[in-house]
Amino acid sequence: PCACIAIDKGWALNCSHAGETVGLARATLVSPSCWPLPDVSKGAVTLCLDAFHIMQSHQQACPHDSLDTLIKKEMHAYEHLYQNCWNPPPFYEGAPGCPPKPADCSQADALGRELRELNCT
C-alpha cells in the first residue's frame, strides 16, 4: 500500500495540504529528468517514482475537490511508466470496523487484501 511506501520514504499523506504537496511532486514529474521517461543516467528513477507515488496516493485517498483537475488527468499519463501503489477506498458510513494499521509493513500484502475486503483507509 501507498501508506507503507510513505513510511519507508518519510513522507505523509495529508489531504489538507494535498494541492501543495502534489504540485511539488508534479513539478518533479514534468521536469526533464522525469519526462517523458526517467533519466537513468542522472539517477532520477527513484526520484521520479517517489514523486509519482506522492501524486497517486493523494489522488486516490483525498477528496476530489482537494486536487486540481489537471493533476487528476495527468495521473493517467504516468500510470504506464511507474509501478502503482494502492490506497484503500475512503471510509463510508456503516462500514465494518477496520483492523489496526501495522507498525511493520512487511505484512502489507495481507493487510491490503483485508482492507480491500473491508473498504478501510
PDB file of N, CA, C and O in Angstrom, residues 14-71:
ATOM      1  N   ASN A  14      -1.336  13.770   3.452  1.00  0.00           N
ATOM      2  CA  ASN A  14      -2.041  14.815   4.190  1.00  0.00           C
ATOM      3  C   ASN A  14      -2.964  15.544   3.223  1.00  0.00           C
ATOM      4  O   ASN A  14      -2.521  16.378   2.434  1.00  0.00           O
ATOM      5  N   CYS A  15      -4.236  15.240   3.299  1.00  0.00           N
ATOM      6  CA  CYS A  15      -5.202  15.813   2.346  1.00  0.00           C
ATOM      7  C   CYS A  15      -5.414  17.306   2.543  1.00  0.00           C
ATOM      8  O   CYS A  15      -5.811  18.001   1.608  1.00  0.00           O
ATOM      9  N   SER A  16      -5.142  17.818   3.737  1.00  0.00           N
ATOM     10  CA  SER A  16      -5.337  19.260   3.943  1.00  0.00           C
ATOM     11  C   SER A  16      -4.289  20.086   3.203  1.00  0.00           C
ATOM     12  O   SER A  16      -4.488  21.271   2.966  1.00  0.00           O
ATOM     13  N   HIS A  17      -3.181  19.481   2.817  1.00  0.00           N
ATOM     14  CA  HIS A  17      -2.137  20.167   2.044  1.00  0.00           C
ATOM     15  C   HIS A  17      -1.895  19.461   0.705  1.00  0.00           C
ATOM     16  O   HIS A  17      -0.818  19.573   0.131  1.00  0.00           O
ATOM     17  N   ALA A  18      -2.898  18.741   0.226  1.00  0.00           N
ATOM     18  CA  ALA A  18      -2.727  17.924  -0.974  1.00  0.00           C
ATOM     19  C   ALA A  18      -2.326  18.749  -2.191  1.00  0.00           C
ATOM     20  O   ALA A  18      -1.450  18.346  -2.952  1.00  0.00           O
ATOM     21  N   GLY A  19      -2.955  19.894  -2.383  1.00  0.00           N
ATOM     22  CA  GLY A  19      -2.650  20.701  -3.568  1.00  0.00           C
ATOM     23  C   GLY A  19      -1.189  21.108  -3.630  1.00  0.00           C
ATOM     24  O   GLY A  19      -0.539  20.986  -4.665  1.00  0.00           O
ATOM     25  N   GLU A  20      -0.661  21.575  -2.507  1.00  0.00           N
ATOM     26  CA  GLU A  20       0.739  21.995  -2.447  1.00  0.00           C
ATOM     27  C   GLU A  20       1.687  20.809  -2.604  1.00  0.00           C
ATOM     28  O   GLU A  20       2.630  20.848  -3.394  1.00  0.00           O
ATOM     29  N   THR A  21       1.418  19.735  -1.876  1.00  0.00           N
ATOM     30  CA  THR A  21       2.282  18.552  -1.918  1.00  0.00           C
ATOM     31  C   THR A  21       2.299  17.939  -3.309  1.00  0.00           C
ATOM     32  O   THR A  21       3.361  17.630  -3.855  1.00  0.00           O
ATOM     33  N   VAL A  22       1.131  17.769  -3.885  1.00  0.00           N
ATOM     34  CA  VAL A  22       1.034  17.167  -5.212  1.00  0.00           C
ATOM     35  C   VAL A  22       1.601  18.103  -6.266  1.00  0.00           C
ATOM     36  O   VAL A  22       2.203  17.661  -7.242  1.00  0.00           O
ATOM     37  N   GLY A  23       1.468  19.397  -6.075  1.00  0.00           N
ATOM     38  CA  GLY A  23       2.061  20.359  -7.005  1.00  0.00           C
ATOM     39  C   GLY A  23       3.571  20.215  -7.082  1.00  0.00           C
ATOM     40  O   GLY A  23       4.158  20.273  -8.172  1.00  0.00           O
ATOM     41  N   LEU A  24       4.206  20.004  -5.934  1.00  0.00           N
ATOM     42  CA  LEU A  24       5.660  19.798  -5.920  1.00  0.00           C
ATOM     43  C   LEU A  24       6.033  18.477  -6.583  1.00  0.00           C
ATOM     44  O   LEU A  24       7.009  18.402  -7.334  1.00  0.00           O
ATOM     45  N   ALA A  25       5.255  17.439  -6.318  1.00  0.00           N
ATOM     46  CA  ALA A  25       5.519  16.143  -6.957  1.00  0.00           C
ATOM     47  C   ALA A  25       5.345  16.252  -8.470  1.00  0.00           C
ATOM     48  O   ALA A  25       6.140  15.721  -9.239  1.00  0.00           O
ATOM     49  N   ARG A  26       4.309  16.972  -8.893  1.00  0.00           N
ATOM     50  CA  ARG A  26       4.060  17.159 -10.322  1.00  0.00           C
ATOM     51  C   ARG A  26       5.221  17.893 -10.988  1.00  0.00           C
ATOM     52  O   ARG A  26       5.641  17.536 -12.087  1.00  0.00           O
ATOM     53  N   ALA A  27       5.739  18.912 -10.313  1.00  0.00           N
ATOM     54  CA  ALA A  27       6.874  19.661 -10.865  1.00  0.00           C
ATOM     55  C   ALA A  27       8.057  18.729 -11.126  1.00  0.00           C
ATOM     56  O   ALA A  27       8.776  18.888 -12.119  1.00  0.00           O
ATOM     57  N   THR A  28       8.253  17.777 -10.243  1.00  0.00           N
ATOM     58  CA  THR A  28       9.322  16.792 -10.439  1.00  0.00           C
ATOM     59  C   THR A  28       9.020  15.918 -11.649  1.00  0.00           C
ATOM     60  O   THR A  28       9.886  15.681 -12.490  1.00  0.00           O
ATOM     61  N   LEU A  29       7.791  15.452 -11.758  1.00  0.00           N
ATOM     62  CA  LEU A  29       7.435  14.538 -12.851  1.00  0.00           C
ATOM     63  C   LEU A  29       7.472  15.182 -14.230  1.00  0.00           C
ATOM     64  O   LEU A  29       7.723  14.499 -15.218  1.00  0.00           O
ATOM     65  N   VAL A  30       7.226  16.481 -14.316  1.00  0.00           N
ATOM     66  CA  VAL A  30       7.258  17.135 -15.630  1.00  0.00           C
ATOM     67  C   VAL A  30       8.645  17.699 -15.952  1.00  0.00           C
ATOM     68  O   VAL A  30       8.851  18.234 -17.036  1.00  0.00           O
ATOM     69  N   SER A  31       9.589  17.558 -15.030  1.00  0.00           N
ATOM     70  CA  SER A  31      10.942  18.050 -15.278  1.00  0.00           C
ATOM     71  C   SER A  31      11.629  17.171 -16.328  1.00  0.00           C
ATOM     72  O   SER A  31      11.245  16.018 -16.538  1.00  0.00           O
ATOM     73  N   PRO A  32      12.667  17.692 -16.980  1.00  0.00           N
ATOM     74  CA  PRO A  32      13.376  16.899 -17.993  1.00  0.00           C
ATOM     75  C   PRO A  32      13.984  15.604 -17.447  1.00  0.00           C
ATOM     76  O   PRO A  32      14.187  14.664 -18.204  1.00  0.00           O
ATOM     77  N   SER A  33      14.236  15.550 -16.140  1.00  0.00           N
ATOM     78  CA  SER A  33      14.789  14.313 -15.561  1.00  0.00           C
ATOM     79  C   SER A  33      13.761  13.184 -15.535  1.00  0.00           C
ATOM     80  O   SER A  33      14.131  12.018 -15.482  1.00  0.00           O
ATOM     81  N   CYS A  34      12.470  13.532 -15.528  1.00  0.00           N
ATOM     82  CA  CYS A  34      11.423  12.512 -15.406  1.00  0.00           C
ATOM     83  C   CYS A  34      10.526  12.376 -16.629  1.00  0.00           C
ATOM     84  O   CYS A  34       9.875  11.348 -16.798  1.00  0.00           O
ATOM     85  N   TRP A  35      10.435  13.397 -17.453  1.00  0.00           N
ATOM     86  CA  TRP A  35       9.502  13.346 -18.569  1.00  0.00           C
ATOM     87  C   TRP A  35      10.233  13.479 -19.881  1.00  0.00           C
ATOM     88  O   TRP A  35      11.116  14.319 -19.976  1.00  0.00           O
ATOM     89  N   PRO A  36       9.956  12.684 -20.868  1.00  0.00           N
ATOM     90  CA  PRO A  36       8.893  11.703 -20.945  1.00  0.00           C
ATOM     91  C   PRO A  36       9.231  10.370 -20.271  1.00  0.00           C
ATOM     92  O   PRO A  36       8.347   9.585 -20.000  1.00  0.00           O
ATOM     93  N   LEU A  37      10.516  10.135 -20.005  1.00  0.00           N
ATOM     94  CA  LEU A  37      10.943   8.936 -19.279  1.00  0.00           C
ATOM     95  C   LEU A  37      11.967   9.340 -18.225  1.00  0.00           C
ATOM     96  O   LEU A  37      12.717  10.292 -18.432  1.00  0.00           O
ATOM     97  N   PRO A  38      12.038   8.594 -17.124  1.00  0.00           N
ATOM     98  CA  PRO A  38      13.066   8.906 -16.119  1.00  0.00           C
ATOM     99  C   PRO A  38      14.458   8.784 -16.722  1.00  0.00           C
ATOM    100  O   PRO A  38      14.744   7.858 -17.480  1.00  0.00           O
ATOM    101  N   ASP A  39      15.309   9.740 -16.417  1.00  0.00           N
ATOM    102  CA  ASP A  39      16.674   9.768 -16.944  1.00  0.00           C
ATOM    103  C   ASP A  39      17.562   8.883 -16.079  1.00  0.00           C
ATOM    104  O   ASP A  39      18.010   9.279 -15.004  1.00  0.00           O
ATOM    105  N   VAL A  40      17.820   7.675 -16.567  1.00  0.00           N
ATOM    106  CA  VAL A  40      18.620   6.705 -15.825  1.00  0.00           C
ATOM    107  C   VAL A  40      20.040   7.220 -15.612  1.00  0.00           C
ATOM    108  O   VAL A  40      20.630   7.033 -14.549  1.00  0.00           O
ATOM    109  N   SER A  41      20.579   7.935 -16.594  1.00  0.00           N
ATOM    110  CA  SER A  41      21.964   8.416 -16.486  1.00  0.00           C
ATOM    111  C   SER A  41      22.135   9.429 -15.352  1.00  0.00           C
ATOM    112  O   SER A  41      23.217   9.601 -14.827  1.00  0.00           O
ATOM    113  N   LYS A  42      21.068  10.117 -14.980  1.00  0.00           N
ATOM    114  CA  LYS A  42      21.138  11.090 -13.893  1.00  0.00           C
ATOM    115  C   LYS A  42      20.642  10.506 -12.577  1.00  0.00           C
ATOM    116  O   LYS A  42      20.491  11.221 -11.590  1.00  0.00           O
ATOM    117  N   GLY A  43      20.342   9.202 -12.545  1.00  0.00           N
ATOM    118  CA  GLY A  43      19.870   8.564 -11.328  1.00  0.00           C
ATOM    119  C   GLY A  43      18.509   9.066 -10.876  1.00  0.00           C
ATOM    120  O   GLY A  43      18.206   9.084  -9.685  1.00  0.00           O
ATOM    121  N   ALA A  44      17.675   9.465 -11.819  1.00  0.00           N
ATOM    122  CA  ALA A  44      16.400  10.095 -11.481  1.00  0.00           C
ATOM    123  C   ALA A  44      15.259   9.104 -11.277  1.00  0.00           C
ATOM    124  O   ALA A  44      14.170   9.503 -10.874  1.00  0.00           O
ATOM    125  N   VAL A  45      15.486   7.827 -11.521  1.00  0.00           N
ATOM    126  CA  VAL A  45      14.395   6.855 -11.480  1.00  0.00           C
ATOM    127  C   VAL A  45      13.710   6.843 -10.113  1.00  0.00           C
ATOM    128  O   VAL A  45      12.485   6.904 -10.020  1.00  0.00           O
ATOM    129  N   THR A  46      14.470   6.793  -9.043  1.00  0.00           N
ATOM    130  CA  THR A  46      13.887   6.754  -7.699  1.00  0.00           C
ATOM    131  C   THR A  46      13.161   8.058  -7.386  1.00  0.00           C
ATOM    132  O   THR A  46      12.051   8.044  -6.841  1.00  0.00           O
ATOM    133  N   LEU A  47      13.749   9.179  -7.740  1.00  0.00           N
ATOM    134  CA  LEU A  47      13.123  10.480  -7.515  1.00  0.00           C
ATOM    135  C   LEU A  47      11.782  10.564  -8.251  1.00  0.00           C
ATOM    136  O   LEU A  47      10.778  11.010  -7.691  1.00  0.00           O
ATOM    137  N   CYS A  48      11.753  10.123  -9.486  1.00  0.00           N
ATOM    138  CA  CYS A  48      10.531  10.169 -10.288  1.00  0.00           C
ATOM    139  C   CYS A  48       9.471   9.227  -9.722  1.00  0.00           C
ATOM    140  O   CYS A  48       8.292   9.589  -9.640  1.00  0.00           O
ATOM    141  N   LEU A  49       9.874   8.029  -9.315  1.00  0.00           N
ATOM    142  CA  LEU A  49       8.928   7.075  -8.739  1.00  0.00           C
ATOM    143  C   LEU A  49       8.342   7.614  -7.439  1.00  0.00           C
ATOM    144  O   LEU A  49       7.137   7.502  -7.197  1.00  0.00           O
ATOM    145  N   ASP A  50       9.178   8.215  -6.604  1.00  0.00           N
ATOM    146  CA  ASP A  50       8.682   8.809  -5.354  1.00  0.00           C
ATOM    147  C   ASP A  50       7.649   9.901  -5.647  1.00  0.00           C
ATOM    148  O   ASP A  50       6.597   9.959  -5.007  1.00  0.00           O
ATOM    149  N   ALA A  51       7.933  10.748  -6.613  1.00  0.00           N
ATOM    150  CA  ALA A  51       7.001  11.819  -6.974  1.00  0.00           C
ATOM    151  C   ALA A  51       5.686  11.233  -7.487  1.00  0.00           C
ATOM    152  O   ALA A  51       4.602  11.716  -7.155  1.00  0.00           O
ATOM    153  N   PHE A  52       5.776  10.192  -8.291  1.00  0.00           N
ATOM    154  CA  PHE A  52       4.572   9.537  -8.793  1.00  0.00           C
ATOM    155  C   PHE A  52       3.743   8.969  -7.646  1.00  0.00           C
ATOM    156  O   PHE A  52       2.523   9.137  -7.601  1.00  0.00           O
ATOM    157  N   HIS A  53       4.388   8.297  -6.705  1.00  0.00           N
ATOM    158  CA  HIS A  53       3.657   7.714  -5.570  1.00  0.00           C
ATOM    159  C   HIS A  53       2.992   8.796  -4.710  1.00  0.00           C
ATOM    160  O   HIS A  53       1.879   8.594  -4.214  1.00  0.00           O
ATOM    161  N   ILE A  54       3.644   9.925  -4.546  1.00  0.00           N
ATOM    162  CA  ILE A  54       3.039  11.028  -3.794  1.00  0.00           C
ATOM    163  C   ILE A  54       1.790  11.512  -4.520  1.00  0.00           C
ATOM    164  O   ILE A  54       0.731  11.686  -3.912  1.00  0.00           O
ATOM    165  N   MET A  55       1.900  11.721  -5.834  1.00  0.00           N
ATOM    166  CA  MET A  55       0.742  12.146  -6.617  1.00  0.00           C
ATOM    167  C   MET A  55      -0.368  11.108  -6.556  1.00  0.00           C
ATOM    168  O   MET A  55      -1.532  11.434  -6.303  1.00  0.00           O
ATOM    169  N   GLN A  56      -0.021   9.864  -6.786  1.00  0.00           N
ATOM    170  CA  GLN A  56      -1.019   8.806  -6.849  1.00  0.00           C
ATOM    171  C   GLN A  56      -1.732   8.606  -5.512  1.00  0.00           C
ATOM    172  O   GLN A  56      -2.952   8.485  -5.467  1.00  0.00           O
ATOM    173  N   SER A  57      -0.984   8.586  -4.433  1.00  0.00           N
ATOM    174  CA  SER A  57      -1.609   8.330  -3.138  1.00  0.00           C
ATOM    175  C   SER A  57      -2.574   9.448  -2.752  1.00  0.00           C
ATOM    176  O   SER A  57      -3.659   9.180  -2.235  1.00  0.00           O
ATOM    177  N   HIS A  58      -2.211  10.696  -3.035  1.00  0.00           N
ATOM    178  CA  HIS A  58      -3.116  11.807  -2.734  1.00  0.00           C
ATOM    179  C   HIS A  58      -4.327  11.795  -3.671  1.00  0.00           C
ATOM    180  O   HIS A  58      -5.450  12.061  -3.246  1.00  0.00           O
ATOM    181  N   GLN A  59      -4.100  11.469  -4.927  1.00  0.00           N
ATOM    182  CA  GLN A  59      -5.202  11.433  -5.891  1.00  0.00           C
ATOM    183  C   GLN A  59      -6.218  10.357  -5.505  1.00  0.00           C
ATOM    184  O   GLN A  59      -7.414  10.547  -5.626  1.00  0.00           O
ATOM    185  N   GLN A  60      -5.748   9.237  -4.989  1.00  0.00           N
ATOM    186  CA  GLN A  60      -6.643   8.141  -4.625  1.00  0.00           C
ATOM    187  C   GLN A  60      -7.353   8.382  -3.300  1.00  0.00           C
ATOM    188  O   GLN A  60      -8.519   8.027  -3.142  1.00  0.00           O
ATOM    189  N   ALA A  61      -6.650   8.943  -2.323  1.00  0.00           N
ATOM    190  CA  ALA A  61      -7.164   8.977  -0.959  1.00  0.00           C
ATOM    191  C   ALA A  61      -7.863  10.277  -0.565  1.00  0.00           C
ATOM    192  O   ALA A  61      -8.674  10.282   0.350  1.00  0.00           O
ATOM    193  N   CYS A  62      -7.553  11.375  -1.227  1.00  0.00           N
ATOM    194  CA  CYS A  62      -8.086  12.673  -0.801  1.00  0.00           C
ATOM    195  C   CYS A  62      -9.388  12.995  -1.519  1.00  0.00           C
ATOM    196  O   CYS A  62      -9.633  12.501  -2.624  1.00  0.00           O
ATOM    197  N   PRO A  63     -10.216  13.846  -0.912  1.00  0.00           N
ATOM    198  CA  PRO A  63     -11.459  14.263  -1.582  1.00  0.00           C
ATOM    199  C   PRO A  63     -11.146  14.860  -2.955  1.00  0.00           C
ATOM    200  O   PRO A  63     -10.119  15.518  -3.138  1.00  0.00           O
ATOM    201  N   HIS A  64     -12.019  14.610  -3.885  1.00  0.00           N
ATOM    202  CA  HIS A  64     -11.765  15.034  -5.269  1.00  0.00           C
ATOM    203  C   HIS A  64     -11.583  16.535  -5.416  1.00  0.00           C
ATOM    204  O   HIS A  64     -10.890  16.985  -6.320  1.00  0.00           O
ATOM    205  N   ASP A  65     -12.172  17.332  -4.541  1.00  0.00           N
ATOM    206  CA  ASP A  65     -12.022  18.777  -4.670  1.00  0.00           C
ATOM    207  C   ASP A  65     -10.718  19.297  -4.075  1.00  0.00           C
ATOM    208  O   ASP A  65     -10.431  20.480  -4.139  1.00  0.00           O
ATOM    209  N   SER A  66      -9.893  18.408  -3.513  1.00  0.00           N
ATOM    210  CA  SER A  66      -8.627  18.856  -2.934  1.00  0.00           C
ATOM    211  C   SER A  66      -7.503  18.904  -3.969  1.00  0.00           C
ATOM    212  O   SER A  66      -6.432  19.422  -3.682  1.00  0.00           O
ATOM    213  N   LEU A  67      -7.747  18.377  -5.164  1.00  0.00           N
ATOM    214  CA  LEU A  67      -6.734  18.381  -6.217  1.00  0.00           C
ATOM    215  C   LEU A  67      -7.267  19.048  -7.476  1.00  0.00           C
ATOM    216  O   LEU A  67      -8.440  18.911  -7.824  1.00  0.00           O
ATOM    217  N   ASP A  68      -6.383  19.722  -8.166  1.00  0.00           N
ATOM    218  CA  ASP A  68      -6.700  20.368  -9.430  1.00  0.00           C
ATOM    219  C   ASP A  68      -7.072  19.311 -10.473  1.00  0.00           C
ATOM    220  O   ASP A  68      -6.498  18.228 -10.511  1.00  0.00           O
ATOM    221  N   THR A  69      -8.009  19.631 -11.326  1.00  0.00           N
ATOM    222  CA  THR A  69      -8.462  18.709 -12.374  1.00  0.00           C
ATOM    223  C   THR A  69      -7.308  18.298 -13.283  1.00  0.00           C
ATOM    224  O   THR A  69      -7.219  17.142 -13.696  1.00  0.00           O
ATOM    225  N   LEU A  70      -6.414  19.223 -13.596  1.00  0.00           N
ATOM    226  CA  LEU A  70      -5.269  18.914 -14.448  1.00  0.00           C
ATOM    227  C   LEU A  70      -4.427  17.803 -13.845  1.00  0.00           C
ATOM    228  O   LEU A  70      -3.993  16.888 -14.547  1.00  0.00           O
ATOM    229  N   ILE A  71      -4.206  17.861 -12.542  1.00  0.00           N
ATOM    230  CA  ILE A  71      -3.395  16.832 -11.869  1.00  0.00           C
ATOM    231  C   ILE A  71      -4.066  15.473 -12.010  1.00  0.00           C
ATOM    232  O   ILE A  71      -3.403  14.477 -12.293  1.00  0.00           O
TER     233      ILE A  71
END
